[in-house]
PDB file of N, CA and C in Angstrom:
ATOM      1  N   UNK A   4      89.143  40.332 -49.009  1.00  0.00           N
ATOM      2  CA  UNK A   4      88.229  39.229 -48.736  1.00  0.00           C
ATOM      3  C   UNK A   4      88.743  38.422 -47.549  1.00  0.00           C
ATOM      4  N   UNK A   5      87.640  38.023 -47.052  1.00  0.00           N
ATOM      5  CA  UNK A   5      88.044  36.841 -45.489  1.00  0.00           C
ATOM      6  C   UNK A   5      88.009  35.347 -46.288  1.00  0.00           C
ATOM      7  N   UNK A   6      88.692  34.789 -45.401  1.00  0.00           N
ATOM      8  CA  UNK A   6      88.376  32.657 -45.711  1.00  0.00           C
ATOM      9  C   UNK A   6      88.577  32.304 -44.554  1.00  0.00           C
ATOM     10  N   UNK A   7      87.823  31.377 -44.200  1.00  0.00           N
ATOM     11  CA  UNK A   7      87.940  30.711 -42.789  1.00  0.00           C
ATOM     12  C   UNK A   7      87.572  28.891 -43.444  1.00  0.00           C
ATOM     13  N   UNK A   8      88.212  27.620 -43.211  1.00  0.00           N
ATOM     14  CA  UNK A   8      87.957  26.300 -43.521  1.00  0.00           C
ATOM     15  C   UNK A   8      87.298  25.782 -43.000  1.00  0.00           C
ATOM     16  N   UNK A   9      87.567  25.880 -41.837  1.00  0.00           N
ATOM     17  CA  UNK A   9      86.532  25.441 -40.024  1.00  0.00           C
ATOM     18  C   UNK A   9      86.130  26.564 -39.267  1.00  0.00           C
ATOM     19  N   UNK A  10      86.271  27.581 -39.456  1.00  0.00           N
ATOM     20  CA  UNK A  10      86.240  28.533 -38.175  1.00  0.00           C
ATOM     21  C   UNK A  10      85.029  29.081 -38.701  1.00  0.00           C
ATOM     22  N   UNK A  11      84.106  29.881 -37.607  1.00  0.00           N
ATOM     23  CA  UNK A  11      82.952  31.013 -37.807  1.00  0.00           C
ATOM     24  C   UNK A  11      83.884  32.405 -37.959  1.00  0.00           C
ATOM     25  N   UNK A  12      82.664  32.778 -38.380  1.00  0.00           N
ATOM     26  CA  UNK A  12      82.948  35.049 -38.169  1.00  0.00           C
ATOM     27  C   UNK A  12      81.953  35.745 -37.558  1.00  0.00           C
ATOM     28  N   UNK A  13      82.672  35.887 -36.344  1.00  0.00           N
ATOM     29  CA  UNK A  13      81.588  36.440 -35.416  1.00  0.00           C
ATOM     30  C   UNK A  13      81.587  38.250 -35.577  1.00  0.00           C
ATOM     31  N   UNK A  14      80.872  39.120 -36.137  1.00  0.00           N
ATOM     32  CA  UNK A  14      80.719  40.847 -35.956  1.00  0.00           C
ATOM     33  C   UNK A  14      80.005  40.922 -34.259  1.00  0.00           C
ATOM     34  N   UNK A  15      80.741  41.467 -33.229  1.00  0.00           N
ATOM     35  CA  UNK A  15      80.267  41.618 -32.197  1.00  0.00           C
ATOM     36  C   UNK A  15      79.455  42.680 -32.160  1.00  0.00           C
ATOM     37  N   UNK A  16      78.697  43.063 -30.927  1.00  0.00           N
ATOM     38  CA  UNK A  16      78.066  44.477 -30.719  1.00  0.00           C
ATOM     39  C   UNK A  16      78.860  45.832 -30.860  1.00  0.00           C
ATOM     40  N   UNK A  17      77.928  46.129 -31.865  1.00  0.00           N
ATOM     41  CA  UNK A  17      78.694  47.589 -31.964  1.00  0.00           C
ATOM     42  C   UNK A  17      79.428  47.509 -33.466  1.00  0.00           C
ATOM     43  N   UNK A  18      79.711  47.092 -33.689  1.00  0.00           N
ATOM     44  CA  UNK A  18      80.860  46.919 -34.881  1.00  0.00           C
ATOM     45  C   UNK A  18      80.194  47.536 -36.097  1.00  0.00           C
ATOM     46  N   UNK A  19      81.394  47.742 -36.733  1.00  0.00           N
ATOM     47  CA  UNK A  19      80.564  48.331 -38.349  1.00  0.00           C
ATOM     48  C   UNK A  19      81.303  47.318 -39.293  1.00  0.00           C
ATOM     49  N   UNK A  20      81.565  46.825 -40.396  1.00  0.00           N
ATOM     50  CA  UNK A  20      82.410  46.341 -41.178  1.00  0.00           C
ATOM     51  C   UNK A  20      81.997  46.546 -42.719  1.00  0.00           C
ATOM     52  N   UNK A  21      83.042  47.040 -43.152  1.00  0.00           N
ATOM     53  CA  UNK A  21      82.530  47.332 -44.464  1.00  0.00           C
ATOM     54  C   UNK A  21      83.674  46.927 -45.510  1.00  0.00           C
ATOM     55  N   UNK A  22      83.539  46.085 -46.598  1.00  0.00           N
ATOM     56  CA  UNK A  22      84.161  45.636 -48.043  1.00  0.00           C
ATOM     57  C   UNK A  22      83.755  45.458 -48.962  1.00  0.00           C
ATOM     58  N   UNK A  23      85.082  44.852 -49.704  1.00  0.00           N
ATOM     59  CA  UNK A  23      84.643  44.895 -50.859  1.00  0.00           C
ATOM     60  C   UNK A  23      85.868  43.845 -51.239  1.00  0.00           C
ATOM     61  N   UNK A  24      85.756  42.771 -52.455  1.00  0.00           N
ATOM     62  CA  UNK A  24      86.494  41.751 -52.989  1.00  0.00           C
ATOM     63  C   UNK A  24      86.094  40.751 -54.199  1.00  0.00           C
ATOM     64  N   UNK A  25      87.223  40.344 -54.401  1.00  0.00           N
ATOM     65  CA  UNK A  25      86.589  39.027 -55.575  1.00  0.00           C
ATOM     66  C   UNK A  25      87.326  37.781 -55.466  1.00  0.00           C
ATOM     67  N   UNK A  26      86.627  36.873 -55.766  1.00  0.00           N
ATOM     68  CA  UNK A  26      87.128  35.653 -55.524  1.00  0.00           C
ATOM     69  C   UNK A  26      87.049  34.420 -56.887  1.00  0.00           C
ATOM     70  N   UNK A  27      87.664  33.708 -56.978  1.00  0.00           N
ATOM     71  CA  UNK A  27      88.147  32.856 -58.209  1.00  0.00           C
ATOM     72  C   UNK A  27      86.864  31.854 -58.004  1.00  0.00           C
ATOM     73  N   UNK A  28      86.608  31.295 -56.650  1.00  0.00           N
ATOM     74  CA  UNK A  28      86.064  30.384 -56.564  1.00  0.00           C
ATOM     75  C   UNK A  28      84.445  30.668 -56.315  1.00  0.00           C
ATOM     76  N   UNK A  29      84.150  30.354 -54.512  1.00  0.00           N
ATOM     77  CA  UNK A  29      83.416  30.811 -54.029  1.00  0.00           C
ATOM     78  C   UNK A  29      83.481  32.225 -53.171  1.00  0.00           C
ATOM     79  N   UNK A  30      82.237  32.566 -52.712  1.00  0.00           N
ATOM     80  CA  UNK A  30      82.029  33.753 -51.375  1.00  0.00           C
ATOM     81  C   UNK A  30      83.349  34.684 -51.746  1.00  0.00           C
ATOM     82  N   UNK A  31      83.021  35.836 -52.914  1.00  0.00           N
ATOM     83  CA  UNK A  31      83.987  36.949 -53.232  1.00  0.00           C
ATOM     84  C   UNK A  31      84.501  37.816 -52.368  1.00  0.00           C
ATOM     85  N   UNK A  32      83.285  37.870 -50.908  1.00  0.00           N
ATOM     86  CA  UNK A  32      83.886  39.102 -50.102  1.00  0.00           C
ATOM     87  C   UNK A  32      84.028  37.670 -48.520  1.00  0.00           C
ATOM     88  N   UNK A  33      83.489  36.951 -48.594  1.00  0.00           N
ATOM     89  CA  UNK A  33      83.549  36.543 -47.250  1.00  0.00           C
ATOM     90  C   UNK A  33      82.852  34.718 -47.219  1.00  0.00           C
ATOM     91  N   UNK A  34      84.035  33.464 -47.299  1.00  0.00           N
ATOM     92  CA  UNK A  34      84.025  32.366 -47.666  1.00  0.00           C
ATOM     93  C   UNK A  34      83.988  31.502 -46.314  1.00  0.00           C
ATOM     94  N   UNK A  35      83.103  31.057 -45.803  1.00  0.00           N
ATOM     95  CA  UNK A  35      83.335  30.348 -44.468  1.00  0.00           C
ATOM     96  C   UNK A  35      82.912  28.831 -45.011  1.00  0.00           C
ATOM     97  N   UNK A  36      83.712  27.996 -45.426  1.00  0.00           N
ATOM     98  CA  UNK A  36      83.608  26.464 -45.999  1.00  0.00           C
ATOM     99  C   UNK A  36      83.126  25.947 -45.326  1.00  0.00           C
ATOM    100  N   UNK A  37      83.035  25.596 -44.090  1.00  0.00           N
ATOM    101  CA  UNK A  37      82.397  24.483 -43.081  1.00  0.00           C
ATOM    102  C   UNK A  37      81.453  25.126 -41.572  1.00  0.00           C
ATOM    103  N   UNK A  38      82.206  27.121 -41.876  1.00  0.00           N
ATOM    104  CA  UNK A  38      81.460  27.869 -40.734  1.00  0.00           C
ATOM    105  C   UNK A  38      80.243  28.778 -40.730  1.00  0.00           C
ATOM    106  N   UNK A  39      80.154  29.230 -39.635  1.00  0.00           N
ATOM    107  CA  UNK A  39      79.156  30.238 -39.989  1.00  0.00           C
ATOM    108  C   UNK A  39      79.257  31.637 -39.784  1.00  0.00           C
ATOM    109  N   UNK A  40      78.565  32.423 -40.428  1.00  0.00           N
ATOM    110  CA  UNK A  40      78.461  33.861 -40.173  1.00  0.00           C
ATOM    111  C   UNK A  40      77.342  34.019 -39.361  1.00  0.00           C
ATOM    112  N   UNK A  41      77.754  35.136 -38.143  1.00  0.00           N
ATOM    113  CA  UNK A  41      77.119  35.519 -36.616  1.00  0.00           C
ATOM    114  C   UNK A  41      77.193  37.015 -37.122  1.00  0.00           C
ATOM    115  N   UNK A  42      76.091  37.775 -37.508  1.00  0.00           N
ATOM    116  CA  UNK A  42      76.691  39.220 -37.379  1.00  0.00           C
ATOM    117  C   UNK A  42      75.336  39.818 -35.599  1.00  0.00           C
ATOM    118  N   UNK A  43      75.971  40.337 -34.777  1.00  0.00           N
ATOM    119  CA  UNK A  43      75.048  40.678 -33.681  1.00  0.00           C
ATOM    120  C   UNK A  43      75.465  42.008 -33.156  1.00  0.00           C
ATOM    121  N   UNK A  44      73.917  42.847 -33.377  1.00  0.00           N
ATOM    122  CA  UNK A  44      73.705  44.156 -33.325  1.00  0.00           C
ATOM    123  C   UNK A  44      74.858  45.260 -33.768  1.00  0.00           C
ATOM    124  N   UNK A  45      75.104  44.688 -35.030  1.00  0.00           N
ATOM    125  CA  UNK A  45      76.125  45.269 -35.788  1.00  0.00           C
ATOM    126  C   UNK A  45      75.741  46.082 -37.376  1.00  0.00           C
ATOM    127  N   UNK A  46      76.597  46.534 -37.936  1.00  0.00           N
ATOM    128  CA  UNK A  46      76.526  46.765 -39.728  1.00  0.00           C
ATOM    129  C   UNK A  46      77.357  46.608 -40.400  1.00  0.00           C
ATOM    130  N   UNK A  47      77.022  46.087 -41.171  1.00  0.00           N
ATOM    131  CA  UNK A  47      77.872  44.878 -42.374  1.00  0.00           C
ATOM    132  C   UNK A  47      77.713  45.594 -44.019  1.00  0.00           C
ATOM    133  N   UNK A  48      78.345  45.971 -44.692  1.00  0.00           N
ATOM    134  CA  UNK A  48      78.099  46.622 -45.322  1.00  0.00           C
ATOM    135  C   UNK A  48      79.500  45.677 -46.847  1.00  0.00           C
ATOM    136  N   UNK A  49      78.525  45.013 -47.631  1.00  0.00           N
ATOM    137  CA  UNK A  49      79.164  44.270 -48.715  1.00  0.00           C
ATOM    138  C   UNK A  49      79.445  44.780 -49.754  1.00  0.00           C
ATOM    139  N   UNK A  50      80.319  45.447 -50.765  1.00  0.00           N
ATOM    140  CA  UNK A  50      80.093  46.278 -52.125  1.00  0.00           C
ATOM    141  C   UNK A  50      81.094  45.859 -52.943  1.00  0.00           C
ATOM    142  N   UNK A  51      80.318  45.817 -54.254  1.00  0.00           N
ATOM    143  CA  UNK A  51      80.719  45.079 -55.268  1.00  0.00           C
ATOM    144  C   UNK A  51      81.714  43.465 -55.012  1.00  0.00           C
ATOM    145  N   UNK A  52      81.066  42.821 -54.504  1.00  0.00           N
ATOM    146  CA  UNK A  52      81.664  41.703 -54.786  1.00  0.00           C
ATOM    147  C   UNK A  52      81.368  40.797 -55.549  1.00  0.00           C
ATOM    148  N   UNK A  53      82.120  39.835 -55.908  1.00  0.00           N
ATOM    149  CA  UNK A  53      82.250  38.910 -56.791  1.00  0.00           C
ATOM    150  C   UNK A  53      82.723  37.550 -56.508  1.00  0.00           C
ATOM    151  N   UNK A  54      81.831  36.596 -57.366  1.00  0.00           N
ATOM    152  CA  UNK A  54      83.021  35.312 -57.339  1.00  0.00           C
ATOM    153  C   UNK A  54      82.654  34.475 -58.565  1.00  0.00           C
ATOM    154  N   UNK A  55      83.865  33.562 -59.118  1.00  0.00           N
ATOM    155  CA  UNK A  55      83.180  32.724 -60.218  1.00  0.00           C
ATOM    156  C   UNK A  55      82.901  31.471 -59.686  1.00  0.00           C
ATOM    157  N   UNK A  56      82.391  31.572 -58.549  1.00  0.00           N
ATOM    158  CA  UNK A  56      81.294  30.308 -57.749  1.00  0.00           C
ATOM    159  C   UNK A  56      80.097  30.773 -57.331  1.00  0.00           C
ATOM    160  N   UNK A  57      80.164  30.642 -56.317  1.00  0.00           N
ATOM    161  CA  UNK A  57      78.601  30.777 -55.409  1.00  0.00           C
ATOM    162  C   UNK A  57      79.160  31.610 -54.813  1.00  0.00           C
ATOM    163  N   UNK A  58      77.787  32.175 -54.055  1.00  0.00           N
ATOM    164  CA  UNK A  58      77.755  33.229 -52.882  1.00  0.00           C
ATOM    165  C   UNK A  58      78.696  34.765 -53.497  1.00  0.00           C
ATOM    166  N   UNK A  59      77.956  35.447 -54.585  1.00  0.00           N
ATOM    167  CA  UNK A  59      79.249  36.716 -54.692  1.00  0.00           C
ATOM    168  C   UNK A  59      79.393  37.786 -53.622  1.00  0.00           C
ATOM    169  N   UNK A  60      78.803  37.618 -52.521  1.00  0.00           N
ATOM    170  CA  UNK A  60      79.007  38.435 -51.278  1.00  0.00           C
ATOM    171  C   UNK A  60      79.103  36.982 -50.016  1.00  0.00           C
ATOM    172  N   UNK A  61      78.303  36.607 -50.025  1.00  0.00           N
ATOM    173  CA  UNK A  61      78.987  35.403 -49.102  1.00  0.00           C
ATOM    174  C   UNK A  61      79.108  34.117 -49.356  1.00  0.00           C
ATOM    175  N   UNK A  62      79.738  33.001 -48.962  1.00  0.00           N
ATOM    176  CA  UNK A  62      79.532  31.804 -49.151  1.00  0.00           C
ATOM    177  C   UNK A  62      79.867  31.562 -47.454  1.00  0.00           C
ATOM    178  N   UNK A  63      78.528  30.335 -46.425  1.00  0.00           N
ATOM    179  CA  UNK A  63      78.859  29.617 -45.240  1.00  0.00           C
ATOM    180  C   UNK A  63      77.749  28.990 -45.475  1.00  0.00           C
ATOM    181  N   UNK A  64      78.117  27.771 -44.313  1.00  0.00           N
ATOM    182  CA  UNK A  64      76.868  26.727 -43.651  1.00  0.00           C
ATOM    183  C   UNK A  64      75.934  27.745 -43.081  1.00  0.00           C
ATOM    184  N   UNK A  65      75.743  28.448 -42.651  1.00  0.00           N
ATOM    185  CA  UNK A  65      74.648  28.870 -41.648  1.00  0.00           C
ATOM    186  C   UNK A  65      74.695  30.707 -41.552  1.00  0.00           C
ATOM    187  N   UNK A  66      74.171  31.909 -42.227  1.00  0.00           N
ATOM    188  CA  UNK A  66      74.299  32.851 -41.669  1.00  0.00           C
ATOM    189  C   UNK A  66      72.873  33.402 -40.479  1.00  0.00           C
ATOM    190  N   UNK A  67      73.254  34.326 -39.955  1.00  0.00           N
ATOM    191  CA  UNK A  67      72.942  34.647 -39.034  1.00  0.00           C
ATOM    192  C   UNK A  67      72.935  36.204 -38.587  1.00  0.00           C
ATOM    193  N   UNK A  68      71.603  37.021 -38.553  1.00  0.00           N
ATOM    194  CA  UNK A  68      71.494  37.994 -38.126  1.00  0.00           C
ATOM    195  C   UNK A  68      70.429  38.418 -36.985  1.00  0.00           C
ATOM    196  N   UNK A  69      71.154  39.528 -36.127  1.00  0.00           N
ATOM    197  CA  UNK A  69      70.345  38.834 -34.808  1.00  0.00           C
ATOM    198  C   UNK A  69      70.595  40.211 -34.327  1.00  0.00           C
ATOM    199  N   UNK A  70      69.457  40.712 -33.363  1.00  0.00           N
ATOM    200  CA  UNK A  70      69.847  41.967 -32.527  1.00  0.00           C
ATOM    201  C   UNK A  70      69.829  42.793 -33.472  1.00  0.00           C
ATOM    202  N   UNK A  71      68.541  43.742 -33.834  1.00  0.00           N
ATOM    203  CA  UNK A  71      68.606  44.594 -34.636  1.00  0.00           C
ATOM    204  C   UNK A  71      70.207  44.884 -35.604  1.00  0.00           C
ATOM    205  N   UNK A  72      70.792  44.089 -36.037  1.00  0.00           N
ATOM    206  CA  UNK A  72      71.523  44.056 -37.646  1.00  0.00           C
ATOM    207  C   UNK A  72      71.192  44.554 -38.899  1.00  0.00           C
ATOM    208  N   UNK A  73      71.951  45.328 -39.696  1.00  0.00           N
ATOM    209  CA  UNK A  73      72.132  46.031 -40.575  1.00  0.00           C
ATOM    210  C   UNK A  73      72.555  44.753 -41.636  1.00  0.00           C
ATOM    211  N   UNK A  74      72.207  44.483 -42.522  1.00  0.00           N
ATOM    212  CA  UNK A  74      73.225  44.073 -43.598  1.00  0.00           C
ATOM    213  C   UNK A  74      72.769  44.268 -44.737  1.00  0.00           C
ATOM    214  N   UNK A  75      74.176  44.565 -45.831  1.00  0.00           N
ATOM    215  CA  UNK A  75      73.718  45.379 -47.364  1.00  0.00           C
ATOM    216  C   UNK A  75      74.582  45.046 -48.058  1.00  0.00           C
ATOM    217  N   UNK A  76      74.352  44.141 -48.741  1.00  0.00           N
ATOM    218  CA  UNK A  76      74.947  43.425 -50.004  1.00  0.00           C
ATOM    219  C   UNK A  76      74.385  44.419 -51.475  1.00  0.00           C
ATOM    220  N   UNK A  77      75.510  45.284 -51.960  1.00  0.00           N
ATOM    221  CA  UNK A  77      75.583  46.153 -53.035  1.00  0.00           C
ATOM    222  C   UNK A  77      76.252  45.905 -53.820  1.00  0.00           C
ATOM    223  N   UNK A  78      75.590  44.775 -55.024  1.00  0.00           N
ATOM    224  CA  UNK A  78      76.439  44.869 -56.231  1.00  0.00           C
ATOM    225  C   UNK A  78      76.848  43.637 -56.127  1.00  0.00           C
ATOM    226  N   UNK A  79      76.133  42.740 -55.432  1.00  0.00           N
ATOM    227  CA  UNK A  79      76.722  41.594 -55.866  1.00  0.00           C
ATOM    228  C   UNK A  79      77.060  40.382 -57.034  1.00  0.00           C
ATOM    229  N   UNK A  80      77.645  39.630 -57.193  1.00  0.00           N
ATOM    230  CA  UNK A  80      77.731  39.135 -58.395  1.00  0.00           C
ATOM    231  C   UNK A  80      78.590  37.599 -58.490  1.00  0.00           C
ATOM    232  N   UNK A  81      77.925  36.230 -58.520  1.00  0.00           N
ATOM    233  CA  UNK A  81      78.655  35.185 -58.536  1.00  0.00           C
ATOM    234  C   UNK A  81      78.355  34.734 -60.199  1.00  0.00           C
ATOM    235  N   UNK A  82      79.239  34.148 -60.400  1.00  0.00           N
ATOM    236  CA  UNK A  82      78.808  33.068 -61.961  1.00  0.00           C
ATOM    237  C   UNK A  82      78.082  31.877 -61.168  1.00  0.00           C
ATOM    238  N   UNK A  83      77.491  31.293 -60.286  1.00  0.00           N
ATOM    239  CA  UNK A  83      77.401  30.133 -59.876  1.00  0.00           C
ATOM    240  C   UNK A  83      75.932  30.733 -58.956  1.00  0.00           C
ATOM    241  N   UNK A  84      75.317  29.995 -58.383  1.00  0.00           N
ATOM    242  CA  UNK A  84      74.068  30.332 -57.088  1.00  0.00           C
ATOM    243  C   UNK A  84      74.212  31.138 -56.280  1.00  0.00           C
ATOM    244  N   UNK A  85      73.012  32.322 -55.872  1.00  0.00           N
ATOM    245  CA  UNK A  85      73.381  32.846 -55.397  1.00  0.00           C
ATOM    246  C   UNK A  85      74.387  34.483 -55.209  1.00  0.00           C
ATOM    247  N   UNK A  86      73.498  35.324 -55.966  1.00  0.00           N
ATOM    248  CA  UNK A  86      74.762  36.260 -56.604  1.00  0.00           C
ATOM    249  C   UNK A  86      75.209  37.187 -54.941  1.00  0.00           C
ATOM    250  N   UNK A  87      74.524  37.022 -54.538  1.00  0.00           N
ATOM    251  CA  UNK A  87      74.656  38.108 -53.111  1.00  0.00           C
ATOM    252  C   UNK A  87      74.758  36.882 -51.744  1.00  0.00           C
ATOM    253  N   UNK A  88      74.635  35.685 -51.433  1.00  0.00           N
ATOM    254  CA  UNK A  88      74.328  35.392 -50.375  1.00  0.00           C
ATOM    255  C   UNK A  88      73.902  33.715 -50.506  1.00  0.00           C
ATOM    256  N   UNK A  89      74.919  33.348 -50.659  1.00  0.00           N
ATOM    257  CA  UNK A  89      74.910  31.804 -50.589  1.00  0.00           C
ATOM    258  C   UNK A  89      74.736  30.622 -49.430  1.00  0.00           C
ATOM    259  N   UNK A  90      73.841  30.147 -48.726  1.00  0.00           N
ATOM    260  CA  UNK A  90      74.107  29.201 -47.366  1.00  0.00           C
ATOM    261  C   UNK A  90      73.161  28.062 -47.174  1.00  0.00           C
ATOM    262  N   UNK A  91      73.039  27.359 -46.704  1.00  0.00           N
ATOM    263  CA  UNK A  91      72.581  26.277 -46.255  1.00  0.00           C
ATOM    264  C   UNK A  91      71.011  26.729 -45.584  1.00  0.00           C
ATOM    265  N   UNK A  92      71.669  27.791 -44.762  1.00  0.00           N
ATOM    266  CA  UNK A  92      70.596  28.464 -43.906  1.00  0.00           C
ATOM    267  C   UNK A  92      70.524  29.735 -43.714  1.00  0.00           C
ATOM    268  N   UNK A  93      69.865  30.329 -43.985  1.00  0.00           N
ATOM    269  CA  UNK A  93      70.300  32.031 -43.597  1.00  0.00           C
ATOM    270  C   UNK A  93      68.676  32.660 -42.453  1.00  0.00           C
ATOM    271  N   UNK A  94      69.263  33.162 -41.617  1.00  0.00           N
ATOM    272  CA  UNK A  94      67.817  33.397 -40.429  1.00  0.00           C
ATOM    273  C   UNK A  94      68.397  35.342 -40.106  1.00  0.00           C
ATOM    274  N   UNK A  95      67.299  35.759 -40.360  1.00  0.00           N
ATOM    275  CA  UNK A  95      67.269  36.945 -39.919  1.00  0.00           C
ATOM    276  C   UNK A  95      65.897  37.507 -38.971  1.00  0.00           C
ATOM    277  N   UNK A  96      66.915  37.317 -37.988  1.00  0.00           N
ATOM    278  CA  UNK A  96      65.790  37.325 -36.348  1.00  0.00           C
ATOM    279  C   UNK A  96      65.127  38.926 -36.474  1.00  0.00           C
ATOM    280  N   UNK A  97      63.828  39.130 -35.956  1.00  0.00           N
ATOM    281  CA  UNK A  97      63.517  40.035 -36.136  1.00  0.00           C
ATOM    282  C   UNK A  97      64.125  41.391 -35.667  1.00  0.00           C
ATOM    283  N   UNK A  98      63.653  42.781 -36.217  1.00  0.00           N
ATOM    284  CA  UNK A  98      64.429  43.760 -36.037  1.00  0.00           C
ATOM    285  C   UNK A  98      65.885  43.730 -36.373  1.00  0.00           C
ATOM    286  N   UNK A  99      65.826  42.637 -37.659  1.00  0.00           N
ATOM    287  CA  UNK A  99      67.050  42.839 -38.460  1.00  0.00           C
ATOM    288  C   UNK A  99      66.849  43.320 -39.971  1.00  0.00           C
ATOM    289  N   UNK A 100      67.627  43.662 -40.670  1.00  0.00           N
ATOM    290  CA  UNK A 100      67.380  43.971 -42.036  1.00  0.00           C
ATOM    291  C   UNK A 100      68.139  43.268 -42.668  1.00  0.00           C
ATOM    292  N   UNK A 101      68.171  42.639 -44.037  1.00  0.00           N
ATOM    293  CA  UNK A 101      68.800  42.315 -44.856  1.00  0.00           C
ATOM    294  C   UNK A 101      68.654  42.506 -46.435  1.00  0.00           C
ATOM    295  N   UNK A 102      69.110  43.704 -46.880  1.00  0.00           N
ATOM    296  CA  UNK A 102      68.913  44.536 -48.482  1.00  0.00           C
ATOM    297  C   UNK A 102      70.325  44.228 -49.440  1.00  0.00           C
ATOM    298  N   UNK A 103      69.782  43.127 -50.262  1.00  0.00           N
ATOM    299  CA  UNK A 103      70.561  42.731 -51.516  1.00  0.00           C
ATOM    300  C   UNK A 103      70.041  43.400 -52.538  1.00  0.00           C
ATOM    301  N   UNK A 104      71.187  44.413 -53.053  1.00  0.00           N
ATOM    302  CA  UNK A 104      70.958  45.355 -53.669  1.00  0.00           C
ATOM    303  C   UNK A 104      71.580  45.028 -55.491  1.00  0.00           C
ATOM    304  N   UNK A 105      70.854  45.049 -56.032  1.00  0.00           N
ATOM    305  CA  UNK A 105      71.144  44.318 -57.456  1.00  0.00           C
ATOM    306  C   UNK A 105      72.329  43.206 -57.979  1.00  0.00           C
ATOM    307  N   UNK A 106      71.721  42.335 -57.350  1.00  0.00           N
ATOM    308  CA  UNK A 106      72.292  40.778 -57.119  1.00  0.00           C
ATOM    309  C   UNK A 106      72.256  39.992 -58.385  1.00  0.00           C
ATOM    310  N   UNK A 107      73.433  39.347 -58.774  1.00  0.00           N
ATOM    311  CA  UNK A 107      72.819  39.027 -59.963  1.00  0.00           C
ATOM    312  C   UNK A 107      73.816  37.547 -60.375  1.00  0.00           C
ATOM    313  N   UNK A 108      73.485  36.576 -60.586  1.00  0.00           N
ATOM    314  CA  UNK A 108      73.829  35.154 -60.800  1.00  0.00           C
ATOM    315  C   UNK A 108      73.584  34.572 -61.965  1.00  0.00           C
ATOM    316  N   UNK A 109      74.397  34.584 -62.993  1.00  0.00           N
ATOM    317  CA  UNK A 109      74.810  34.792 -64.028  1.00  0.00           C
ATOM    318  C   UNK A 109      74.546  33.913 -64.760  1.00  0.00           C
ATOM    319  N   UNK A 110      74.836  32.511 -64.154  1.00  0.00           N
ATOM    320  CA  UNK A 110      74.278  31.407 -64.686  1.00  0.00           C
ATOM    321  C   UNK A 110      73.509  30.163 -64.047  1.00  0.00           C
ATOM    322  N   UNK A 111      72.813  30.525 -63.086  1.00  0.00           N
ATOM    323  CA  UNK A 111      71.799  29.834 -62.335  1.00  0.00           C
ATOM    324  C   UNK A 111      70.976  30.189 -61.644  1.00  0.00           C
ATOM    325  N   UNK A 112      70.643  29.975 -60.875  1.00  0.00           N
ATOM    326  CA  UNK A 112      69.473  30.416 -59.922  1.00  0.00           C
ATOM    327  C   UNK A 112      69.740  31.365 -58.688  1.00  0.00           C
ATOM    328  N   UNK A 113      68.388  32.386 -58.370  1.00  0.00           N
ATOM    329  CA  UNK A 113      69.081  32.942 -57.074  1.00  0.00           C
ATOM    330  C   UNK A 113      70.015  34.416 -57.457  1.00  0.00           C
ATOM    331  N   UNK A 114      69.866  35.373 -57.788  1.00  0.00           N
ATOM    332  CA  UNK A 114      70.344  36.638 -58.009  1.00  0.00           C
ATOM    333  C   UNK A 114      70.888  36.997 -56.772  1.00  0.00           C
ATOM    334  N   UNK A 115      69.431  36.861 -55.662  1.00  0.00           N
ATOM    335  CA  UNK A 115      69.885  37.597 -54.576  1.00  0.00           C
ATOM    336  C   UNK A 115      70.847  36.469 -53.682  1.00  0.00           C
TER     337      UNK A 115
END
């Protein structure tokens, strides 16, 4: 799993990234507290994650997919909001995809 307090996570062009993690708190595979997630003309590929907070594949202020982007949250799973994809804001610019694949939030609202 990633954590960033202040910082973003930028996936540049081209990139593939693929995990998997769990987390105690929030965002099991990828926790940006105050940042944001940038993924651009990339593939992101999330599996089985977890957290006993929010976001069980992500927790940030702001995600972001842009430039024909791939992203696939498989298996996600928070106890808290949000089982796949937790944020403030999440924008997926066109000719992007975003497939949360049996998301599931255990005790509140928001699976995916």
């Amino acid at each position: 799993a990633v954590s960033t307090v202040a910082g973003d996570i930028v996936v540049r062009a081209g990139s593939v990234v693929r995990m998997s993690g769990s987390a105690l708190v929030d965002g099991g595979c990828l926790f940006l507290q105050n940042g944001d997630l940038k993924v651009n003309s990339s593939r992101v590929v999330l599996e089985d994650c977890s957290s006993g907070g929010a976001g069980g594949g992500v927790k940030a202020k702001l995600v972001t997919f842009a430039n024909s982007s791939t992203v696939e949250l498989v298996n996600p799973v928070a106890v808290g909001a949000g089982g796949g994809l937790a944020a403030e804001d999440v924008v997926v610019e066109a000719g992007s995809s975003l497939l949360i694949e049996a998301g599931v939030s255990s005790q509140r609202t928001g699976g995916g």
